[in-house]
Short mmCIF file of C-alpha atoms in Angstrom, two decimals:
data_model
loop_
_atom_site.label_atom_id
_atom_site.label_comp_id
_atom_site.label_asym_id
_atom_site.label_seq_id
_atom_site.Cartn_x
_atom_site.Cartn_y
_atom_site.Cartn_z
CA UNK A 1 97.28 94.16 120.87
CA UNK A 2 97.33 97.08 122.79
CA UNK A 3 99.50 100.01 121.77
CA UNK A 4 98.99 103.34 123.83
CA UNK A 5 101.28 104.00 126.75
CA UNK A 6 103.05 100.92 126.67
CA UNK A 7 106.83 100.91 126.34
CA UNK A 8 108.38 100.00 123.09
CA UNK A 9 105.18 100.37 121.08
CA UNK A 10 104.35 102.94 118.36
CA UNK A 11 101.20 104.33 117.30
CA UNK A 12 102.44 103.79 113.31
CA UNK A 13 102.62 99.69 114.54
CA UNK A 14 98.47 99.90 114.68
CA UNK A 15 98.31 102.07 111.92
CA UNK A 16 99.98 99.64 109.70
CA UNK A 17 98.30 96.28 111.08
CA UNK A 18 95.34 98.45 110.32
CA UNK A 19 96.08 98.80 106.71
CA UNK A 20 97.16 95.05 105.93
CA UNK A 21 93.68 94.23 107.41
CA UNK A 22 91.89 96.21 105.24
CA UNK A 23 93.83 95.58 102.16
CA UNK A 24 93.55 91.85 102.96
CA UNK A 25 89.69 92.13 103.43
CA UNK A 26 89.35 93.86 100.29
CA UNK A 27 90.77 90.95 98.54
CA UNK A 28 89.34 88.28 100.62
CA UNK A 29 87.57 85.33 98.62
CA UNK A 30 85.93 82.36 99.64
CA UNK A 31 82.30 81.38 101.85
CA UNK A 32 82.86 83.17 104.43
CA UNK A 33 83.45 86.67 105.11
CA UNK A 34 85.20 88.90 107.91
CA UNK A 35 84.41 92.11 109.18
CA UNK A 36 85.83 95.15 111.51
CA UNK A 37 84.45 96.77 114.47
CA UNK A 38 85.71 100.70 114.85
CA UNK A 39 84.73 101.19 118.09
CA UNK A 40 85.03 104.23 119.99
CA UNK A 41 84.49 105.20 123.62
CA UNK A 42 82.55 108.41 124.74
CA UNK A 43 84.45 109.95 127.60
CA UNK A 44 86.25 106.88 128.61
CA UNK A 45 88.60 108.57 131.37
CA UNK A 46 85.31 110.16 132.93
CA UNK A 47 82.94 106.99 132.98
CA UNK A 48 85.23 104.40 134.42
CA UNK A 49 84.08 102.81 137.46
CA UNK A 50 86.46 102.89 140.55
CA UNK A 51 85.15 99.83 142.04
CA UNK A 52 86.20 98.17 138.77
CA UNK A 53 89.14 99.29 138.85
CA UNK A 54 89.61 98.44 142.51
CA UNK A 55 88.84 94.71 141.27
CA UNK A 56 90.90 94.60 138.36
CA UNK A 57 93.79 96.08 140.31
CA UNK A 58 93.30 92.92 143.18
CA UNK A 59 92.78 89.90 140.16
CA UNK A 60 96.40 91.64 138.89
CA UNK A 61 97.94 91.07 142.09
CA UNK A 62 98.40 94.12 143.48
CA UNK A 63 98.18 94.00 147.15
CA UNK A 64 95.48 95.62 149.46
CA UNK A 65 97.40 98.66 150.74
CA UNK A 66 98.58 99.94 147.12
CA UNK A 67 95.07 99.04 146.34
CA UNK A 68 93.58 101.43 149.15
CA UNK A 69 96.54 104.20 148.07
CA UNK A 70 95.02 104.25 144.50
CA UNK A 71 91.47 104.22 145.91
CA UNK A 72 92.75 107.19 147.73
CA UNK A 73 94.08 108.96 144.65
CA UNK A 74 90.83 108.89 142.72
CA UNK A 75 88.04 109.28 145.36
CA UNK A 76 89.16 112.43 147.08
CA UNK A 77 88.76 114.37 143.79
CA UNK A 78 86.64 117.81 144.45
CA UNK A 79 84.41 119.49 141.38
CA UNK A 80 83.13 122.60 141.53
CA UNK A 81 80.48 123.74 138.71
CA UNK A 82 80.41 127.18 137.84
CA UNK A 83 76.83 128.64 137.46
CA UNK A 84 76.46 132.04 135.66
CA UNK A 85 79.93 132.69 136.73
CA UNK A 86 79.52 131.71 140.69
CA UNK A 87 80.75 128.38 142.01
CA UNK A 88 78.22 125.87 143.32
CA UNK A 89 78.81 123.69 146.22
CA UNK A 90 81.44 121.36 145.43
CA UNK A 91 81.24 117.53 145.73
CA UNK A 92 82.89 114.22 144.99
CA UNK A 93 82.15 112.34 141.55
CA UNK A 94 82.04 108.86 142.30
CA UNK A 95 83.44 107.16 138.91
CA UNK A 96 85.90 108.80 136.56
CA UNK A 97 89.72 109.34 136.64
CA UNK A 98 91.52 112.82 136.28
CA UNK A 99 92.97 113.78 132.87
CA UNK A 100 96.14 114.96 132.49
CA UNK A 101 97.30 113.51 135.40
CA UNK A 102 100.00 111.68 134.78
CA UNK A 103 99.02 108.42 136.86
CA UNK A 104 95.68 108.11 134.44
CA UNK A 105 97.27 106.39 131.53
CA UNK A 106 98.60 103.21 133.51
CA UNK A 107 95.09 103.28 135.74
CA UNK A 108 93.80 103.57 131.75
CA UNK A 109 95.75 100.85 130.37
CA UNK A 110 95.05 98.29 133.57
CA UNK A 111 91.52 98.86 132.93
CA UNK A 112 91.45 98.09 129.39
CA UNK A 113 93.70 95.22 129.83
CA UNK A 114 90.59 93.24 131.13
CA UNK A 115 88.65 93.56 127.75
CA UNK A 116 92.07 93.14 126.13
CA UNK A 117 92.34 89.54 128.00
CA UNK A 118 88.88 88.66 127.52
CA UNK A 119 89.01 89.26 124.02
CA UNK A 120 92.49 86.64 123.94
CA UNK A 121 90.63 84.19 125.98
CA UNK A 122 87.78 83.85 122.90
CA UNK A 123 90.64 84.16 120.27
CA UNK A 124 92.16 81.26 121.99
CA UNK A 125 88.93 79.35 122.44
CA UNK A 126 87.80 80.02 118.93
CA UNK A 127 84.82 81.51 119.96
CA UNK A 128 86.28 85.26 118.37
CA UNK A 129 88.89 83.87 116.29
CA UNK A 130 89.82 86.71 114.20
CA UNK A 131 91.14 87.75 110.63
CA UNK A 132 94.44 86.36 109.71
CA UNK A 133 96.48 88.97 107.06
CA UNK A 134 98.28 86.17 105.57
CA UNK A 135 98.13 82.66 105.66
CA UNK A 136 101.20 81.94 108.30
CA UNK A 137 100.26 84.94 109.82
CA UNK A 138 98.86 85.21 113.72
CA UNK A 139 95.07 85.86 114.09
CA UNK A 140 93.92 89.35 115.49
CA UNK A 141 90.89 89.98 117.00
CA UNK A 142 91.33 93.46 118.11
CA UNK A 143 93.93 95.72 118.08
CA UNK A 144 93.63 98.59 121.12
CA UNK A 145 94.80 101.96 121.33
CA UNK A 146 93.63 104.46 124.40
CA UNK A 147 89.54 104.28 123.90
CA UNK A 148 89.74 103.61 120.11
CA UNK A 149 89.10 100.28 119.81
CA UNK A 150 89.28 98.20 116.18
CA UNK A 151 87.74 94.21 116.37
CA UNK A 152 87.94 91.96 113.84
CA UNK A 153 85.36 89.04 113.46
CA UNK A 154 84.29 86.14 110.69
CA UNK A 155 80.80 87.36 109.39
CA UNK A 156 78.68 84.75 111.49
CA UNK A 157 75.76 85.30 113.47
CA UNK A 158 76.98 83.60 116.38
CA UNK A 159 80.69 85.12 116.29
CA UNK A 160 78.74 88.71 115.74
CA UNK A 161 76.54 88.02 118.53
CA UNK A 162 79.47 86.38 120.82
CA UNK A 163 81.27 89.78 120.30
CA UNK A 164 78.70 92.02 120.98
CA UNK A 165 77.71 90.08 124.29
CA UNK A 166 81.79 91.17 125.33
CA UNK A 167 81.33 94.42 124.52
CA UNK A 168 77.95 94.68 126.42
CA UNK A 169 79.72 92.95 129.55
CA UNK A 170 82.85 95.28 129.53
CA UNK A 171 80.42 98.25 129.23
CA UNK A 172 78.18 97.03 132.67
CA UNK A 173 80.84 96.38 134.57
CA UNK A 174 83.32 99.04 133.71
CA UNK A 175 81.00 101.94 133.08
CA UNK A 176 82.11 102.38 129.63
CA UNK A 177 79.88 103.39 127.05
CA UNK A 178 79.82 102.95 123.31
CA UNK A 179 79.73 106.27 121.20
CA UNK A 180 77.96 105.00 118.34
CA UNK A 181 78.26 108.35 116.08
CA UNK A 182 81.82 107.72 115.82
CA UNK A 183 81.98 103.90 115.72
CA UNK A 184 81.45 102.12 112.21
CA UNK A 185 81.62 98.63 110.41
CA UNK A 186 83.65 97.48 107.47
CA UNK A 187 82.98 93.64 105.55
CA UNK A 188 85.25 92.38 103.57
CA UNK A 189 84.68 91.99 99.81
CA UNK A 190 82.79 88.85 99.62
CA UNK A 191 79.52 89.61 102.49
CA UNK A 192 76.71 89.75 100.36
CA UNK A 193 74.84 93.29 101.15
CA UNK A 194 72.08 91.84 102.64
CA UNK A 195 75.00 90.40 105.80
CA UNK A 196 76.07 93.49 106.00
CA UNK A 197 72.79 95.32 106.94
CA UNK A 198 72.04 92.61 109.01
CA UNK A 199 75.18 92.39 110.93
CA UNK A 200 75.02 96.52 111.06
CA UNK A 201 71.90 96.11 112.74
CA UNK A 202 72.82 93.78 115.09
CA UNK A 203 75.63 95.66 116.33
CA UNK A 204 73.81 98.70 115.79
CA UNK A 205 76.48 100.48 114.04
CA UNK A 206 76.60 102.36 110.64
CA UNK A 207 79.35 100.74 107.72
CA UNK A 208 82.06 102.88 106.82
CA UNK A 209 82.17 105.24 103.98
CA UNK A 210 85.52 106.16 101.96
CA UNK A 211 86.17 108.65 104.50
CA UNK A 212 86.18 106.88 107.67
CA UNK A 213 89.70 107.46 109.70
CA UNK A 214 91.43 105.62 111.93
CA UNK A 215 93.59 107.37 114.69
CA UNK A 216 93.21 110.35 112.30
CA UNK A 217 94.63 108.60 109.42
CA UNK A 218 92.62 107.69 106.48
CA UNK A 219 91.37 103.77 106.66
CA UNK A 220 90.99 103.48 102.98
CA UNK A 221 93.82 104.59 100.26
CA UNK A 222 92.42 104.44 96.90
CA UNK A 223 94.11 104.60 93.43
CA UNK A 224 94.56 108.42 92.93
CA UNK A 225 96.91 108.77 96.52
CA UNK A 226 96.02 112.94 96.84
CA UNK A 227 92.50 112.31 97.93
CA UNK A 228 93.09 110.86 101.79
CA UNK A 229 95.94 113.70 102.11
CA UNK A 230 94.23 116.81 100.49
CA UNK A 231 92.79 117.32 104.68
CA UNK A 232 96.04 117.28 105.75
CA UNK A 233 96.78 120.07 103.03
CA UNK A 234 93.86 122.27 104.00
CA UNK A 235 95.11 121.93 107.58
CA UNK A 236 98.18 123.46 107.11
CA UNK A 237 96.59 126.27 104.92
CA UNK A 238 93.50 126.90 107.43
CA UNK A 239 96.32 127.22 110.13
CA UNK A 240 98.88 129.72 108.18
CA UNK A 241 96.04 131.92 107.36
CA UNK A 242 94.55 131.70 110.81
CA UNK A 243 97.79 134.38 111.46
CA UNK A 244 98.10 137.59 109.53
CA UNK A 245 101.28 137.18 107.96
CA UNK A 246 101.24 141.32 107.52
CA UNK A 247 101.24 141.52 111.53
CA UNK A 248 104.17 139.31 112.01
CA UNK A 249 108.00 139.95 111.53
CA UNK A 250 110.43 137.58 109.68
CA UNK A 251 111.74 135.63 112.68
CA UNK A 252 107.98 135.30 113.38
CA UNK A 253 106.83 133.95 110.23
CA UNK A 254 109.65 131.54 110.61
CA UNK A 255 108.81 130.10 114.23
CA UNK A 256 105.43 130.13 113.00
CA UNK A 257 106.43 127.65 109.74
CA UNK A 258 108.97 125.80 111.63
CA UNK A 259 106.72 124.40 114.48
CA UNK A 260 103.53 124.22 112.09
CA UNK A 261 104.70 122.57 109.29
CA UNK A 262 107.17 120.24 111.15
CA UNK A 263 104.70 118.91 113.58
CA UNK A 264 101.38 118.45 111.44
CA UNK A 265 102.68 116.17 108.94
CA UNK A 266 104.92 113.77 111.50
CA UNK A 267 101.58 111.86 112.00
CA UNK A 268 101.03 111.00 108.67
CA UNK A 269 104.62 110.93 107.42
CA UNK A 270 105.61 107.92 109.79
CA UNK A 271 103.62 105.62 107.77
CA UNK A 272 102.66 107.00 104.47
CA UNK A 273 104.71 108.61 101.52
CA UNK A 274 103.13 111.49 100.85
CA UNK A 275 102.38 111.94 97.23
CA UNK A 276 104.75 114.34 94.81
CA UNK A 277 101.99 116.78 94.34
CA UNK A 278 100.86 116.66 97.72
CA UNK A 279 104.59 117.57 98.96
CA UNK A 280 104.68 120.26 96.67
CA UNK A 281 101.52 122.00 97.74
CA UNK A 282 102.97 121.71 101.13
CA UNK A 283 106.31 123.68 100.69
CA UNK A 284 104.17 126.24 98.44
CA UNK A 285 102.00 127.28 101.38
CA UNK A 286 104.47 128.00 103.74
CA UNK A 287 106.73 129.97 100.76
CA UNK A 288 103.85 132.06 100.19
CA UNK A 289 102.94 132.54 103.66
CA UNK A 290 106.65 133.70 104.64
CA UNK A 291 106.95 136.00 101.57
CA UNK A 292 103.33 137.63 101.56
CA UNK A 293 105.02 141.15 103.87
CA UNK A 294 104.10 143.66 101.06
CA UNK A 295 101.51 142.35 98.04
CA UNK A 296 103.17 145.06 96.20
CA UNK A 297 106.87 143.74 95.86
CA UNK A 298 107.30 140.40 94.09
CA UNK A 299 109.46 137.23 95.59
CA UNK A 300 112.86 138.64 96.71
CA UNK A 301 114.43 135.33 97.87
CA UNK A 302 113.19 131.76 96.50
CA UNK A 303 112.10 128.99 98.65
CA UNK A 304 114.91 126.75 97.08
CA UNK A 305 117.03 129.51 99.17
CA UNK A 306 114.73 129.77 101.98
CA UNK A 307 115.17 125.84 102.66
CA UNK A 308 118.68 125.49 102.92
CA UNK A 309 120.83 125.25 106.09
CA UNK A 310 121.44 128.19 108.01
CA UNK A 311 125.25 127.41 106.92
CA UNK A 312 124.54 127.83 103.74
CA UNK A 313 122.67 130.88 104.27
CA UNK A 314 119.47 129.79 103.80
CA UNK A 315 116.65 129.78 107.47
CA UNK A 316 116.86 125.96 107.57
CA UNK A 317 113.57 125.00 106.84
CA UNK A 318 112.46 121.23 106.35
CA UNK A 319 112.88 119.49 102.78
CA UNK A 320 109.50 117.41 103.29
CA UNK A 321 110.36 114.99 100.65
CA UNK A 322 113.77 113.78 102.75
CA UNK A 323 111.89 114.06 106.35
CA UNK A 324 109.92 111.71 104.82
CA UNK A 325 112.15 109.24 103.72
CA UNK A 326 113.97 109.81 107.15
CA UNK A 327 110.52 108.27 109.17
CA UNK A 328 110.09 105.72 106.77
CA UNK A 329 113.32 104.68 107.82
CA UNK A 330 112.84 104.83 110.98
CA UNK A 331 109.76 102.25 110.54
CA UNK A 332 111.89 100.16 108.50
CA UNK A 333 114.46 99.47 110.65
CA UNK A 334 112.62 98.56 113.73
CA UNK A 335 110.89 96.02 110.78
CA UNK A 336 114.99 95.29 110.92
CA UNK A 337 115.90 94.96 114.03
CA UNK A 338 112.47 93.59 116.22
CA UNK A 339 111.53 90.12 116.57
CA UNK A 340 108.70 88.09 118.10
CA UNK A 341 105.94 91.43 117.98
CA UNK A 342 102.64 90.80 116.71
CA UNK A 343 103.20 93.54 114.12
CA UNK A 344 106.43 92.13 113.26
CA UNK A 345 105.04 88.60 112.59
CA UNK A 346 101.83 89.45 110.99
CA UNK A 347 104.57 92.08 108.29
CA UNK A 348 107.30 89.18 108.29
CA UNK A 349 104.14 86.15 107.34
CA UNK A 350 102.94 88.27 104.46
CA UNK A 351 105.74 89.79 103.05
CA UNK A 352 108.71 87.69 103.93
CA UNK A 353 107.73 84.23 104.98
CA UNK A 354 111.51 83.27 104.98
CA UNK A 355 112.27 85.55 107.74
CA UNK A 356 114.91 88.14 105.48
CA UNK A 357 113.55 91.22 105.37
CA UNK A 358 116.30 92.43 102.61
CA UNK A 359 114.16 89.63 100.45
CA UNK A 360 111.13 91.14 100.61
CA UNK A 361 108.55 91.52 98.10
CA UNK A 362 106.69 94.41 96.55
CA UNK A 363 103.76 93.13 94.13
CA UNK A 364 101.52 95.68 92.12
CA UNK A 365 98.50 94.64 94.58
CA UNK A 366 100.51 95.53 97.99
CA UNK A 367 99.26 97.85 100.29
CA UNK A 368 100.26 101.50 99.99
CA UNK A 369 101.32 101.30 103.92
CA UNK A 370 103.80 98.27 102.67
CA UNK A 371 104.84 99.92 99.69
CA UNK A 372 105.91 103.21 101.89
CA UNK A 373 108.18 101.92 104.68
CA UNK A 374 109.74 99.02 102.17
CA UNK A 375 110.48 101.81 99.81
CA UNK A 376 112.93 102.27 102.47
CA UNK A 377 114.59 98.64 103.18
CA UNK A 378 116.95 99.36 100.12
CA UNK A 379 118.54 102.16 101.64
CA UNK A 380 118.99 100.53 104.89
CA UNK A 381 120.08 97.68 103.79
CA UNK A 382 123.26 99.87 101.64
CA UNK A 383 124.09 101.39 104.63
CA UNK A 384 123.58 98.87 107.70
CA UNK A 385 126.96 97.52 109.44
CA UNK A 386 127.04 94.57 111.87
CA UNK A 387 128.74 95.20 115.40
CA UNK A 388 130.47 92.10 115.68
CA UNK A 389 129.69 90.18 119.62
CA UNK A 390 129.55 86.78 119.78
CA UNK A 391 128.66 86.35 115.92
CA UNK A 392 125.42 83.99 116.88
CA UNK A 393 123.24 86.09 114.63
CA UNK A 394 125.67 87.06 112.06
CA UNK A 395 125.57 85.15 108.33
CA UNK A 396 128.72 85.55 107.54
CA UNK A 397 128.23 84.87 103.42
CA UNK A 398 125.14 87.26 103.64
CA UNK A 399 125.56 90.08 106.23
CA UNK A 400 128.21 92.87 106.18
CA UNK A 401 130.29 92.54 109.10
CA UNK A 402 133.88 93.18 107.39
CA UNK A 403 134.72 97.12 108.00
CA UNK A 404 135.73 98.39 104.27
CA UNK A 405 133.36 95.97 102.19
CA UNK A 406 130.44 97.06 100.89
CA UNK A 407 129.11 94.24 100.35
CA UNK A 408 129.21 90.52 102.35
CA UNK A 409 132.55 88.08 100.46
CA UNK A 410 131.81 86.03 98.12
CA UNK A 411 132.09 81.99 98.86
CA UNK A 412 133.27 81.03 95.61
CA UNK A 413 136.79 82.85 96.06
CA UNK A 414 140.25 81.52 95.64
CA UNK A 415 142.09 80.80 98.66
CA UNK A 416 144.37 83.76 98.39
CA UNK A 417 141.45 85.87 98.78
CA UNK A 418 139.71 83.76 101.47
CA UNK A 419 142.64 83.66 103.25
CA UNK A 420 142.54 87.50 103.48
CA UNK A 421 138.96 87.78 104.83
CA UNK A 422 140.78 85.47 107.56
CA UNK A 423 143.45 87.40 108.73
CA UNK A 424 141.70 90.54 108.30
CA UNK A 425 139.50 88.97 110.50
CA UNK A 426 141.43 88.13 113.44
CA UNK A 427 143.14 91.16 113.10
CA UNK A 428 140.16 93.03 114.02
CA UNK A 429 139.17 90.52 116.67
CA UNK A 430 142.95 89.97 118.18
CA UNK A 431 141.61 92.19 121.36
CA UNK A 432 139.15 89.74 122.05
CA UNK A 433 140.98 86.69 121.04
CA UNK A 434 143.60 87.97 123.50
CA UNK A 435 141.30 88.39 126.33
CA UNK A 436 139.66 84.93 126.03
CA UNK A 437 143.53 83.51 125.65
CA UNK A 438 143.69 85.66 129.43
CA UNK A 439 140.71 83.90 130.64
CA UNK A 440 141.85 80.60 130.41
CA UNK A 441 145.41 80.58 131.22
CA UNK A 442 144.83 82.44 134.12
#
């Protein structure tokens, strides 16, 4: 599954597959094994091949003259290298696409879609199969996003060897090449040590430690939940300190906490819950940053005071805890409201094989990922309203769709109250009921 630049898709849908692999593999049991493949690209924009992409571009379809126009677009680059401060001679690289252009992505994605497809084609064939999360769940056998690259294999020789023959095959023709400082293996719980080392080998590739990361979020989350966050903690210390708060006025000091604060912790926030302490340490920084003018004087306003809205007289900042809750939301309901999405399956098969997300389950063993956005399904589930259309979707003993109840009616209700729900009913629909009567008479 591929992630980055493509409509509709969110980086937080990788992140989570991510998790529910690992926390499967950590519990996995049986003969044979499974392991991941973080794999990450050096330079991938600057070391793709043009005449690759030429040929990918013509197997897509794409006709000759938008094939020549693109051509056009990446071979008349000029580079000029600067040598003790004088420019040399310029001249034309002959592989490589301009970043920050804003036509490199798709040229990015089309180029990765090849390994993408090839890597389908064995999952199909069963040559790569992949790790399954659940036991109605779809297999995955890699999971894409930009130049970080995540594979998933049974531990077998054959598979291992299979894989690495893709990867070697991608890399010739496409120019790509495989950073192997930043790329990693993880087994699952039952490859014996002596696999592993084997495997690693193989694939030339270290395994993981505890601190690996994946997309800058940590890939393991252990018991005691303040360990993978305490980075994200010194972050937003090293980066208030980085500005003498002495040199900077109050409207300063509150841009400065508004953008830093607000943006660093998005990332993480979208499919964690940050820990209690760990939110705490995070409005203390920014409180002691804001009020550190004079050393001499003491706290003159509190940051209970400082955080409320400006129409309440406080500067507005952030409540953490409730931005929180307010992404986790956010990943909820598109958990809600998507259907027929890889990460959507894979979520639905191990959490709520009956296809109702409002009966999910939350064991003591579920991920930590899991246990954050479904911390959130209760509240939408309150609060959600259906918009009543043709009613093909709608249950009508187990949705809300009546305006004023709270909660769906009841089917074991005596007919006077039935017989409410029914005229209230029409009564809301008489519009449409009208216009359909319109329809056919006329």
């Amino acid at each position: 599954m591929k992630a980055a630049y493509v409509r509709g898709r969110l980086i937080s849908e990788n992140i989570s597959l991510v998790q529910e692999m690992v926390h499967s593999m950590k519990r996995q049991s049986g003969r044979v094994g499974s392991l991941a493949l973080k794999m990450d690209m050096s330079k991938a924009f600057d070391r793709l091949e043009c005449d690759f992409l030429m040929q990918v571009l013509k197997q897509f379809g794409f006709c000759d003259k938008w094939c020549h126009l693109i051509h056009q677009c990446i071979s008349t680059t000029q580079v000029e290298v600067l040598l003790n401060g004088s420019p040399c001679q310029y001249f034309h690289p002959s592989r490589g696409i301009r970043q920050g252009d804003p036509f490199s992505p798709y040229l990015f994605i089309i180029d990765m879609e090849s390994l993408s497809r090839r890597l389908a084609f064995c999952e199909q064939t069963k040559i790569i199969p992949g790790v399954k999360i659940a036991r109605r769940a779809p297999k995955i056998n890699h999971l894409l996003f930009a130049n970080v690259c995540l594979l998933f294999s049974k531990e077998n020789l054959d598979q291992t060897r299979k894989l690495l023959e893709v990867i070697e095959e991608f890399n010739k023709f496409s120019g790509q090449v495989i950073n192997f400082n930043k790329s990693s293996l993880y087994f699952s719980n039952n490859v014996r040590p002596s696999a592993c080392e084997t495997l690693a080998g193989i694939l030339q590739v270290s395994i993981m430690d505890s601190s690996e990361k994946y997309l800058r979020l940590p890939f393991f989350i252990g018991r005691d939940k303040k360990i993978p966050f305490y980075s994200l903690v010194e972050k937003i210390d090293t980066r208030l300190s980085m500005r003498n708060s002495t040199n900077l006025s109050e409207p300063g000091r509150t841009i400065m906490i508004k953008h830093v604060l607000n943006a660093l912790p998005v990332h993480h926030m979208t499919s964690f819950k940050l820990p209690d302490q760990t939110v705490k340490k995070l409005n203390s920084i920014p409180g002691k940053f804001w009020r550190r003018k004079d050393t001499n004087k003491g706290a003159i306003i509190s940051w209970s005071n400082l955080s409320r809205y400006k129409e309440e007289g406080g500067l507005g900042f952030r409540d953490l805890e409730c931005f929180n809750k307010a992404l986790l939301s956010k990943s909820a309901w598109r958990l809600c409201t998507r259907g027929f999405d890889l990460w959507f399956d894979a979520m639905g098969a191990k959490y709520y094989p009956n296809g109702d997300i409002f009966e999910y389950t939350v064991k003591d063993d579920s991920s930590y990922a899991w246990r954050s956005i479904s911390s959130q399904i209760q509240f939408i589930k309150e609060n959600n309203f259906w918009n009543l259309g043709n009613g093909s979707l709608i249950r009508i003993w187990k949705d809300v769709w009546i305006p004023g109840l709270d909660s769906p009616p009841e089917p074991k209700t005596n007919s006077r109250k039935m017989y409410g729900y029914l005229v209230l009913t029409l009564l809301l629909n008489l519009k449409q009921i009208l216009l359909i009567l319109l329809l056919f008479l006329g």
